[in-house]
Coordinates of C-alpha atoms in Angstrom, one line a residue:
X1 CA 109.2 17.6 93.1
X2 CA 108.0 20.7 91.3
X3 CA 107.6 24.1 93.3
X4 CA 104.7 24.6 90.6
X5 CA 103.1 21.3 91.2
X6 CA 99.8 22.6 92.7
X7 CA 98.7 19.3 93.2
X8 CA 99.5 17.4 96.5
X9 CA 99.6 14.1 95.9
X10 CA 97.0 13.2 98.8
X11 CA 95.3 15.2 102.1
X12 CA 97.8 16.1 104.7
X13 CA 97.6 14.1 108.0
X14 CA 96.0 15.3 111.1
X15 CA 97.0 14.0 114.5
X16 CA 95.6 14.4 117.5
X17 CA 97.3 16.2 120.9
X18 CA 99.6 14.1 122.2
X19 CA 99.2 12.7 126.3
X20 CA 101.2 14.5 128.5
X21 CA 104.4 12.7 129.6
X22 CA 105.6 12.5 133.7
X23 CA 108.6 14.2 133.7
X24 CA 110.3 11.4 135.4
X25 CA 110.4 9.8 132.1
X26 CA 113.0 11.9 131.1
X27 CA 115.2 10.6 133.7
X28 CA 115.0 6.8 133.6
X29 CA 115.8 4.7 130.4
X30 CA 113.7 5.3 127.8
X31 CA 112.7 3.7 124.3
X32 CA 110.7 6.6 122.8
X33 CA 113.4 8.7 120.6
X34 CA 111.7 11.8 121.6
X35 CA 112.4 11.2 125.5
X36 CA 115.8 10.3 124.5
X37 CA 116.6 13.2 121.9
X38 CA 115.5 15.5 124.7
X39 CA 117.9 13.8 127.6
X40 CA 120.6 14.3 124.5
X41 CA 119.5 18.3 124.7
X42 CA 119.8 18.9 128.0
X43 CA 122.8 17.0 129.1
X44 CA 124.8 17.9 126.1
X45 CA 123.5 21.7 127.1
X46 CA 125.0 20.8 131.1
X47 CA 128.5 20.4 129.1
X48 CA 128.0 23.2 126.7
X49 CA 127.7 25.3 130.3
X50 CA 130.8 23.4 131.7
X51 CA 132.8 23.7 128.7
X52 CA 131.9 27.2 128.5
X53 CA 132.9 28.1 132.1
X54 CA 136.4 27.1 131.2
X55 CA 136.5 29.1 128.0
X56 CA 135.5 31.8 130.0
X57 CA 138.2 31.2 132.8
X58 CA 140.8 30.8 130.2
X59 CA 139.9 33.9 128.4
X60 CA 140.2 35.4 132.2
X61 CA 143.7 34.4 132.5
X62 CA 144.7 35.6 128.8
X63 CA 143.6 39.1 129.5
X64 CA 146.6 39.9 130.6
X65 CA 150.3 38.6 129.4
X66 CA 151.8 36.7 132.7
X67 CA 149.4 33.7 134.3
X68 CA 148.1 35.3 137.2
X69 CA 144.8 33.1 137.3
X70 CA 144.9 30.2 136.7
X71 CA 149.3 29.2 136.2
X72 CA 151.0 27.0 134.0
X73 CA 149.4 23.7 134.9
X74 CA 145.6 24.3 135.6
X75 CA 146.0 26.3 132.4
X76 CA 147.0 23.1 130.2
X77 CA 144.3 21.0 132.3
X78 CA 141.8 23.4 131.1
X79 CA 142.6 24.4 128.0
X80 CA 142.4 20.3 127.5
X81 CA 139.0 19.6 129.1
X82 CA 137.3 22.8 127.3
X83 CA 138.5 20.9 123.5
X84 CA 137.6 17.7 124.6
X85 CA 134.2 18.8 126.2
X86 CA 132.8 21.3 123.8
X87 CA 133.9 18.6 120.8
X88 CA 133.2 15.2 122.1
X89 CA 130.1 16.4 124.7
X90 CA 128.3 19.3 123.6
X91 CA 128.9 19.5 119.5
X92 CA 128.4 15.9 118.6
X93 CA 125.6 14.8 120.8
X94 CA 123.9 17.3 120.7
X95 CA 124.2 18.2 116.6
X96 CA 123.7 14.5 116.1
X97 CA 122.6 12.5 118.8
X98 CA 119.7 15.2 120.3
X99 CA 118.5 16.8 116.6
X100 CA 119.0 13.4 114.7
X101 CA 116.7 11.3 117.4
X102 CA 114.0 13.3 117.2
X103 CA 113.5 14.7 113.7
X104 CA 114.5 11.4 111.8
X105 CA 111.5 9.1 112.5
X106 CA 108.8 12.2 112.4
X107 CA 111.0 12.9 108.9
X108 CA 110.3 10.1 107.2
X109 CA 107.0 9.1 108.7
X110 CA 108.2 6.1 111.4
X111 CA 107.2 5.8 114.6
X112 CA 110.6 5.0 116.3
X113 CA 114.1 4.5 115.5
X114 CA 115.4 1.4 113.6
X115 CA 116.7 0.3 117.6
X116 CA 114.8 1.7 120.4
X117 CA 117.1 0.0 122.9
X118 CA 120.2 0.6 121.2
X119 CA 119.2 4.1 120.8
X120 CA 118.6 4.2 124.5
X121 CA 121.7 2.5 125.2
X122 CA 124.1 4.9 123.1
X123 CA 122.8 8.0 125.1
X124 CA 123.1 6.7 128.9
X125 CA 126.7 5.8 127.3
X126 CA 127.8 9.8 127.6
X127 CA 126.7 10.9 131.2
X128 CA 129.8 8.2 132.4
X129 CA 132.3 9.6 130.2
X130 CA 131.5 13.2 131.1
X131 CA 131.5 12.5 134.2
X132 CA 135.1 10.6 134.3
X133 CA 136.7 14.5 132.2
X134 CA 135.0 16.3 135.6
X135 CA 136.5 13.8 137.8
X136 CA 139.7 14.5 136.8
X137 CA 139.6 18.3 138.0
X138 CA 139.9 16.8 141.2
X139 CA 142.1 14.0 140.4
X140 CA 144.7 14.5 137.9
X141 CA 144.1 17.0 134.9
X142 CA 145.0 15.7 131.2
X143 CA 147.8 18.1 130.1
X144 CA 148.4 17.0 126.7
X145 CA 145.5 19.4 125.0
X146 CA 142.1 18.0 123.2
X147 CA 145.1 15.8 120.5
X148 CA 146.4 14.0 123.2
X149 CA 149.8 13.8 121.3
X150 CA 152.4 11.9 122.2
X151 CA 155.3 11.9 124.1
X152 CA 153.6 14.4 126.0
X153 CA 150.6 12.6 126.4
X154 CA 153.0 9.0 127.7
X155 CA 155.0 11.3 130.0
X156 CA 152.4 13.4 131.7
X157 CA 150.6 12.1 134.4
X158 CA 149.1 8.5 133.9
X159 CA 145.4 9.2 135.8
X160 CA 144.5 11.7 134.2
X161 CA 145.9 10.6 130.7
X162 CA 143.4 7.4 131.2
X163 CA 140.3 9.3 132.3
X164 CA 140.2 11.0 128.9
X165 CA 141.0 8.0 126.6
X166 CA 138.2 6.0 128.6
X167 CA 135.7 9.0 128.1
X168 CA 137.0 9.1 124.4
X169 CA 136.0 5.7 123.9
X170 CA 133.1 5.5 125.4
X171 CA 131.9 8.5 123.2
X172 CA 132.8 7.1 120.4
X173 CA 130.8 3.6 120.9
X174 CA 127.8 5.8 121.4
X175 CA 128.2 7.6 117.8
X176 CA 129.0 4.2 116.5
X177 CA 125.8 2.6 117.8
X178 CA 124.3 5.7 116.8
X179 CA 125.3 5.7 113.6
X180 CA 124.7 2.4 112.8
X181 CA 120.5 3.3 113.9
X182 CA 120.6 6.9 112.2
X183 CA 121.5 4.7 108.3
X184 CA 119.2 1.6 109.1
X185 CA 116.7 3.9 110.2
X186 CA 116.9 6.0 106.8
X187 CA 117.0 3.2 104.3
X188 CA 114.8 1.2 106.0
X189 CA 111.8 2.6 107.6
X190 CA 110.5 5.3 105.3
X191 CA 107.3 5.1 104.5
X192 CA 106.3 3.7 101.0
X193 CA 105.8 6.4 98.7
X194 CA 108.8 8.7 99.9
X195 CA 111.7 7.6 97.8
X196 CA 115.4 9.4 99.1
X197 CA 114.9 12.2 97.2
X198 CA 111.3 13.1 98.7
X199 CA 113.6 12.9 102.0
X200 CA 114.6 16.7 103.7
X201 CA 118.0 17.5 103.4
X202 CA 118.7 17.1 107.2
X203 CA 117.6 13.3 106.3
X204 CA 120.4 13.3 103.5
X205 CA 122.9 15.0 105.6
X206 CA 122.7 12.7 108.8
X207 CA 123.2 9.3 106.0
X208 CA 126.2 11.3 105.4
X209 CA 127.3 12.0 108.9
X210 CA 126.5 8.2 109.6
X211 CA 128.7 7.1 107.3
X212 CA 131.5 8.8 108.4
X213 CA 131.1 7.8 112.1
X214 CA 131.3 4.3 111.3
X215 CA 134.4 4.5 109.1
X216 CA 136.8 7.0 111.1
X217 CA 135.4 6.7 114.6
X218 CA 137.1 2.7 115.4
X219 CA 140.5 4.2 114.0
X220 CA 140.5 6.8 116.9
X221 CA 139.1 3.7 119.2
X222 CA 142.9 1.6 118.0
X223 CA 145.0 5.1 118.8
X224 CA 143.3 5.4 121.8
X225 CA 143.5 1.9 122.8
X226 CA 147.5 2.0 122.2
X227 CA 148.0 5.1 123.3
X228 CA 146.8 3.3 126.4
X229 CA 149.1 0.3 126.2
X230 CA 152.0 2.5 126.3
X231 CA 150.3 4.4 129.4
X232 CA 150.0 1.3 131.5
X233 CA 151.8 -1.3 130.4
X234 CA 154.7 0.2 129.0
X235 CA 154.8 -0.7 125.2
X236 CA 156.0 1.7 122.4
X237 CA 153.7 2.3 120.0
X238 CA 153.8 6.1 120.0
X239 CA 156.9 6.4 122.6
X240 CA 160.1 7.5 121.2
X241 CA 162.0 6.7 124.0
X242 CA 161.2 2.6 123.2
X243 CA 161.5 3.1 119.4
X244 CA 157.6 4.1 119.1
X245 CA 156.7 6.6 116.4
X246 CA 154.5 9.7 117.5
X247 CA 153.5 10.4 113.8
X248 CA 151.9 7.3 113.4
X249 CA 149.5 8.4 116.3
X250 CA 148.7 11.6 114.4
X251 CA 147.6 10.0 111.2
X252 CA 145.3 7.8 113.2
X253 CA 143.7 10.8 115.2
X254 CA 143.7 13.1 112.4
X255 CA 142.3 10.2 109.9
X256 CA 139.3 10.5 112.7
X257 CA 139.5 13.8 113.9
X258 CA 139.6 15.5 110.5
X259 CA 136.2 14.1 109.0
X260 CA 134.8 14.5 113.0
X261 CA 135.1 18.6 111.8
X262 CA 132.5 17.1 109.5
X263 CA 130.6 14.5 111.9
X264 CA 129.8 18.4 113.7
X265 CA 128.8 20.5 110.9
X266 CA 127.1 18.4 108.0
X267 CA 124.2 17.7 110.3
X268 CA 124.2 21.3 111.2
X269 CA 124.3 22.1 107.4
X270 CA 121.0 19.9 106.8
X271 CA 119.3 21.8 109.9
X272 CA 119.8 25.5 108.1
X273 CA 118.7 23.7 104.6
X274 CA 115.3 22.8 105.9
X275 CA 115.3 26.3 108.1
X276 CA 115.9 28.1 105.0
X277 CA 113.5 27.5 102.9
X278 CA 110.4 27.7 105.4
X279 CA 111.4 31.5 106.5
X280 CA 112.1 32.6 103.3
X281 CA 109.1 31.2 101.8
X282 CA 110.9 29.9 98.6
X283 CA 111.8 26.7 97.2
X284 CA 115.2 25.2 98.8
X285 CA 117.3 25.7 95.4
X286 CA 119.2 22.4 94.1
X287 CA 117.9 20.4 96.2
X288 CA 119.6 17.8 94.6
X289 CA 123.3 19.6 94.3
X290 CA 122.9 19.6 97.9
X291 CA 122.0 15.7 98.4
X292 CA 125.1 15.0 96.9
X293 CA 127.6 17.7 97.8
X294 CA 126.6 16.2 101.4
X295 CA 127.5 12.7 99.9
X296 CA 131.0 14.5 98.8
X297 CA 132.4 16.2 101.6
X298 CA 131.4 12.2 103.0
X299 CA 134.1 11.1 101.1
X300 CA 136.6 14.0 100.5
X301 CA 136.6 14.1 104.3
X302 CA 137.9 11.0 104.1
X303 CA 141.3 12.0 102.4
X304 CA 142.1 15.2 104.0
X305 CA 143.5 14.1 107.4
X306 CA 147.4 14.9 106.8
X307 CA 146.6 18.6 106.3
X308 CA 147.0 19.1 110.1
X309 CA 150.0 17.4 109.9
X310 CA 152.6 19.9 107.2
X311 CA 154.7 20.9 110.4
X312 CA 155.1 17.4 111.3
X313 CA 158.3 16.0 108.4
X314 CA 154.9 15.4 106.0
X315 CA 157.0 14.9 102.7
X316 CA 156.9 17.3 99.9
X317 CA 154.8 14.5 97.3
X318 CA 152.3 14.3 100.4
X319 CA 151.6 17.2 101.4
X320 CA 150.7 18.4 97.3
X321 CA 148.1 16.0 97.6
X322 CA 146.8 16.8 101.1
X323 CA 146.6 20.6 99.8
X324 CA 144.7 19.5 96.6
X325 CA 142.0 17.4 98.0
X326 CA 141.7 20.0 101.3
X327 CA 140.7 22.8 98.6
X328 CA 138.7 20.4 96.8
X329 CA 136.9 20.0 99.8
X330 CA 135.9 23.9 99.4
X331 CA 133.8 23.0 96.1
X332 CA 131.0 20.9 97.7
X333 CA 130.7 23.4 100.7
X334 CA 130.2 26.1 98.0
X335 CA 127.6 24.3 96.4
X336 CA 125.7 24.4 100.2
X337 CA 126.6 28.2 100.5
X338 CA 125.4 29.3 97.3
X339 CA 122.3 27.2 97.0
X340 CA 121.3 28.8 100.4
X341 CA 121.3 32.3 99.4
X342 CA 120.0 31.3 96.3
X343 CA 117.3 30.6 98.6
X344 CA 116.9 33.8 100.6
X345 CA 117.3 35.9 97.9
X346 CA 113.8 37.7 97.1
X347 CA 112.2 35.4 99.2
X348 CA 109.4 36.6 101.5
X349 CA 111.5 35.9 104.4
X350 CA 110.4 36.5 108.0
X351 CA 113.0 37.6 110.7
X352 CA 112.6 35.7 113.4
X353 CA 114.9 34.2 116.0
X354 CA 115.5 30.9 113.5
X355 CA 115.9 32.7 110.9
X356 CA 118.6 34.8 112.0
X357 CA 120.5 32.3 113.9
X358 CA 120.7 30.3 110.3
X359 CA 121.4 33.6 108.8
X360 CA 124.1 34.2 111.5
X361 CA 125.8 30.9 111.0
X362 CA 125.7 31.4 107.1
X363 CA 128.5 34.4 107.5
X364 CA 129.8 32.5 110.5
X365 CA 130.8 29.4 108.5
X366 CA 131.8 31.4 105.3
X367 CA 134.6 33.4 107.2
X368 CA 135.7 30.1 108.5
X369 CA 135.9 28.4 105.1
X370 CA 137.4 31.4 103.4
X371 CA 140.3 31.0 106.0
X372 CA 140.4 27.4 106.1
X373 CA 141.5 27.2 102.2
X374 CA 143.9 29.9 103.4
X375 CA 145.7 27.2 105.6
X376 CA 144.8 24.3 103.1
X377 CA 147.5 26.2 102.1
X378 CA 151.0 24.5 102.8
X379 CA 153.3 28.1 102.8
X380 CA 150.0 29.6 104.9
X381 CA 149.8 26.8 106.8
X382 CA 153.7 26.5 108.0
X383 CA 153.9 29.8 109.0
X384 CA 150.3 30.3 111.1
X385 CA 149.6 26.5 112.0
X386 CA 150.8 26.9 116.0
X387 CA 149.0 30.6 115.9
X388 CA 146.0 32.2 117.3
X389 CA 145.2 32.0 113.6
X390 CA 144.2 28.1 113.9
X391 CA 142.2 29.3 117.2
X392 CA 140.0 32.2 115.1
X393 CA 139.9 29.8 112.1
X394 CA 138.5 26.8 113.9
X395 CA 135.9 28.8 116.1
X396 CA 134.3 30.3 113.2
X397 CA 133.6 26.7 111.8
X398 CA 132.3 25.0 115.1
X399 CA 131.4 27.2 117.4
X400 CA 130.3 30.2 114.7
X401 CA 129.3 27.2 112.8
X402 CA 127.3 24.3 114.4
X403 CA 126.5 26.2 117.4
X404 CA 124.8 29.0 116.1
X405 CA 123.3 26.5 113.8
X406 CA 122.3 24.2 116.8
X407 CA 120.8 27.5 118.1
X408 CA 118.3 27.7 115.0
X409 CA 117.5 24.6 114.9
X410 CA 116.4 25.0 118.8
X411 CA 114.4 27.7 117.6
X412 CA 113.1 26.2 114.5
X413 CA 111.5 22.7 116.6
X414 CA 110.9 24.0 119.5
X415 CA 107.5 24.7 119.1
X416 CA 107.3 21.1 117.8
X417 CA 109.7 19.4 120.7
X418 CA 107.6 21.4 123.5
X419 CA 104.2 22.0 122.3
X420 CA 105.1 26.0 123.2
X421 CA 106.7 28.7 121.5
X422 CA 109.3 30.7 122.3
X423 CA 109.8 34.4 123.2
X424 CA 110.9 35.7 120.0
X425 CA 112.3 39.1 121.2
X426 CA 114.2 37.8 123.8
X427 CA 115.5 35.0 120.9
X428 CA 116.8 38.1 119.1
X429 CA 118.2 39.4 122.3
X430 CA 120.2 36.4 122.4
X431 CA 121.0 36.7 118.7
X432 CA 122.7 40.2 118.9
X433 CA 124.4 39.1 121.9
X434 CA 125.7 36.0 120.4
X435 CA 126.5 37.7 117.3
X436 CA 128.6 40.5 118.6
X437 CA 129.9 38.4 121.5
X438 CA 131.6 36.2 119.0
X439 CA 133.2 37.9 116.6
X440 CA 134.4 40.1 119.6
X441 CA 135.7 37.5 121.1
X442 CA 137.4 35.3 118.1
X443 CA 137.6 38.0 115.1
X444 CA 140.7 39.5 116.5
X445 CA 142.5 36.2 117.0
X446 CA 143.5 36.2 113.4
X447 CA 145.4 39.6 113.3
X448 CA 147.0 38.0 116.8
X449 CA 148.0 34.8 114.2
X450 CA 149.5 36.8 112.0
X451 CA 151.3 39.3 114.1
X452 CA 152.7 35.6 115.5
X453 CA 150.9 35.0 118.6
X454 CA 151.2 31.6 119.6
X455 CA 148.6 29.3 121.0
X456 CA 148.3 27.0 123.4
X457 CA 150.2 28.8 126.0
X458 CA 149.1 30.9 129.2
X459 CA 152.1 33.3 129.0
X460 CA 152.5 35.9 125.8
X461 CA 154.7 38.9 124.6
X462 CA 152.9 42.1 126.2
X463 CA 152.4 43.1 122.7
X464 CA 150.0 41.3 122.2
X465 CA 148.0 42.6 125.6
X466 CA 145.4 45.0 123.9
X467 CA 143.7 42.5 121.4
X468 CA 143.7 39.4 124.5
X469 CA 141.7 42.2 126.2
X470 CA 139.5 42.9 123.5
X471 CA 139.2 38.6 122.8
X472 CA 138.0 38.6 126.3
X473 CA 135.4 40.8 126.7
X474 CA 133.9 39.3 123.5
X475 CA 134.1 36.0 125.9
X476 CA 132.1 37.7 128.6
X477 CA 129.3 38.8 126.3
X478 CA 129.4 35.7 124.5
X479 CA 128.7 33.8 127.6
X480 CA 126.3 36.3 129.4
X481 CA 124.1 35.8 125.7
X482 CA 123.5 32.0 127.2
X483 CA 121.0 34.2 129.6
X484 CA 118.9 35.2 128.2
X485 CA 118.3 31.9 125.5
X486 CA 118.1 29.7 128.9
X487 CA 115.3 31.6 130.6
X488 CA 113.4 31.9 127.3
X489 CA 113.8 28.2 126.8
X490 CA 112.6 27.2 130.6
X491 CA 109.7 29.9 130.9
X492 CA 108.3 29.0 127.2
X493 CA 108.1 25.6 127.9
X494 CA 106.8 25.9 131.2
X495 CA 104.4 28.9 130.5
X496 CA 104.8 30.2 126.7
X497 CA 101.9 30.2 124.5
X498 CA 100.9 27.1 123.0
X499 CA 101.5 25.9 119.5
X500 CA 99.8 24.6 116.7
X501 CA 100.7 21.1 114.8
X502 CA 102.3 24.0 112.5
X503 CA 103.0 27.1 113.7
X504 CA 105.7 28.1 110.5
X505 CA 102.8 26.5 107.6
X506 CA 106.3 24.5 107.1
X507 CA 105.6 21.2 104.1
X508 CA 107.8 17.9 106.0
X509 CA 106.3 15.0 107.6
X510 CA 106.9 16.0 111.2
X511 CA 104.7 19.6 111.0
X512 CA 101.9 17.2 110.0
X513 CA 101.7 15.9 113.9
X514 CA 100.5 17.5 117.0
X515 CA 103.5 19.2 118.8
X516 CA 104.7 17.6 120.5
X517 CA 103.9 14.4 118.9
X518 CA 101.9 11.5 120.5
X519 CA 104.1 8.5 121.6
X520 CA 104.1 6.7 118.4
X521 CA 104.6 10.0 116.5
X522 CA 101.1 9.4 114.1
X523 CA 97.8 8.1 114.7
X524 CA 98.0 6.3 111.2
X525 CA 101.0 6.0 108.6
X526 CA 101.4 9.5 107.6
X527 CA 100.9 10.5 103.6
X528 CA 103.2 12.4 101.4
X529 CA 101.0 14.8 100.0
X530 CA 104.1 17.0 99.1
X531 CA 107.5 18.0 98.8
X532 CA 109.2 18.8 101.3
X533 CA 110.0 22.2 100.1
X534 CA 107.3 23.4 97.5
X535 CA 106.7 26.5 98.6
X536 CA 105.3 29.6 96.9
X537 CA 101.7 29.8 98.1
X538 CA 101.4 31.5 100.3
X539 CA 100.2 29.9 103.3
X540 CA 100.3 32.8 106.1
X541 CA 96.7 32.7 106.7
X542 CA 94.9 32.6 110.6
X543 CA 93.2 29.2 109.4
X544 CA 96.2 27.2 111.1
X545 CA 94.2 23.9 110.0
X546 CA 93.2 24.7 107.2
X547 CA 94.0 22.1 104.3
X548 CA 96.6 22.5 101.9
X549 CA 94.4 21.2 99.1
X550 CA 91.8 23.8 100.1
X551 CA 94.4 26.2 99.6
X552 CA 95.7 25.2 96.4
X553 CA 92.1 24.8 94.9
X554 CA 91.6 29.0 96.2
X555 CA 94.1 29.6 94.2
X556 CA 93.0 27.9 91.3
X557 CA 89.8 29.8 91.4
X558 CA 91.7 32.8 90.8
X559 CA 93.6 32.3 88.0

């Protein structure tokens, strides 16, 4: 829809305040998508704290060149669990399961997800998966890293590796069930006036993400099942001592695990695309380009997996193909970045916590994206592949990108979820600590990698000690940054100022109902009275419930 259109389709829908829920609902099997979303948020954040504690312990070990805190075996185990927990039990459930469950039905005017019971089942698979990984700390910790490459994975401890495999199979099953639900909901449950191009961009991002999940996740499941046969049945699919080929495992693993990067980042692209226009008071720049670029990333993300294997004996002609494909994926990603910057440019920016984290996301992801183009080049990647340069790149994309974007989304939609406003001052304190701590922790790793420090090691050359100490200080600051967020979130949920139905004066459908929404979201089917990004009129008025039609009439009278 045109940003200059002055006539909304019809009057905005207003919904009565929701009835209070008993707190016990959040600890039981519920089919309401909003309850399931909160359950996703809470359990994934618990795993985030556990994975973050492991990261801080690792950085404490690496503060000095010699192993004096965790030791060799414990370090390998903590390294394996940290990567697995942060990816599969924090970013994926929070970025997809939590936000998608809460926002998708509201954004398209539906009463719930297409398959509510399947939705609840997808969540309740996750806690056992996490428990298995945590239990391995006291039984036998997996030692082969979050990639679990054979032959190391088939020659290390059997119990720890099987717990790791079973955990990931459960997480993968949860992701597949969720993806089926999201696609069906987006395609079939939009209100009758909403075309695909009337949807918020988060819906486009989740459509692309869900397609990626359905295509790639079964491949990982197959690889893990074959790996488990090698472990417990003595087969030799990947075990070279029996004639197996460990490179085949790498192909199967990365066919999922590189798209997994986009499974983790595409939903965040959608969140940021919906946050920036609201707080810049401008229409999104290049709506269709951003929507189509999500689908382009979905397609290209499936044909770039072997750039993780440039050092695995990949033939030269195949290296060239994957190098070109990896560089090509920077094009749709660049379209998004330029569109976001153009959206902010010249806007009436409100630098609240949500906007700060959204802008911080762009800066972090830009650094990670630029280093990604660097490592897509075969000659450069061969030199830095097993160094800390890759650790820096990976974390700028997935922690600086995904986690910062998750925070932006939480600050933006917290009033809708809880009916309370978060304290913006403490949100800004959180942002400063997060921004400084992250850069202090991970930016020096680029230098360490270029100087030749290998990754996945607990003992290193003393010449790298100074920069490692800087990284450790940054990691502590980053860990501390979660404290004001947790206090702010809990206090605001209990005692924060009550939020109106639409405190940000946003235009998407989720803001047309009460905060928090009633059980079935809307008391009657909402109507599409505006495009999702038709900003440009000053909605910052004290009369919060004044209809958009009245505001437009005022504008016309003044012309």
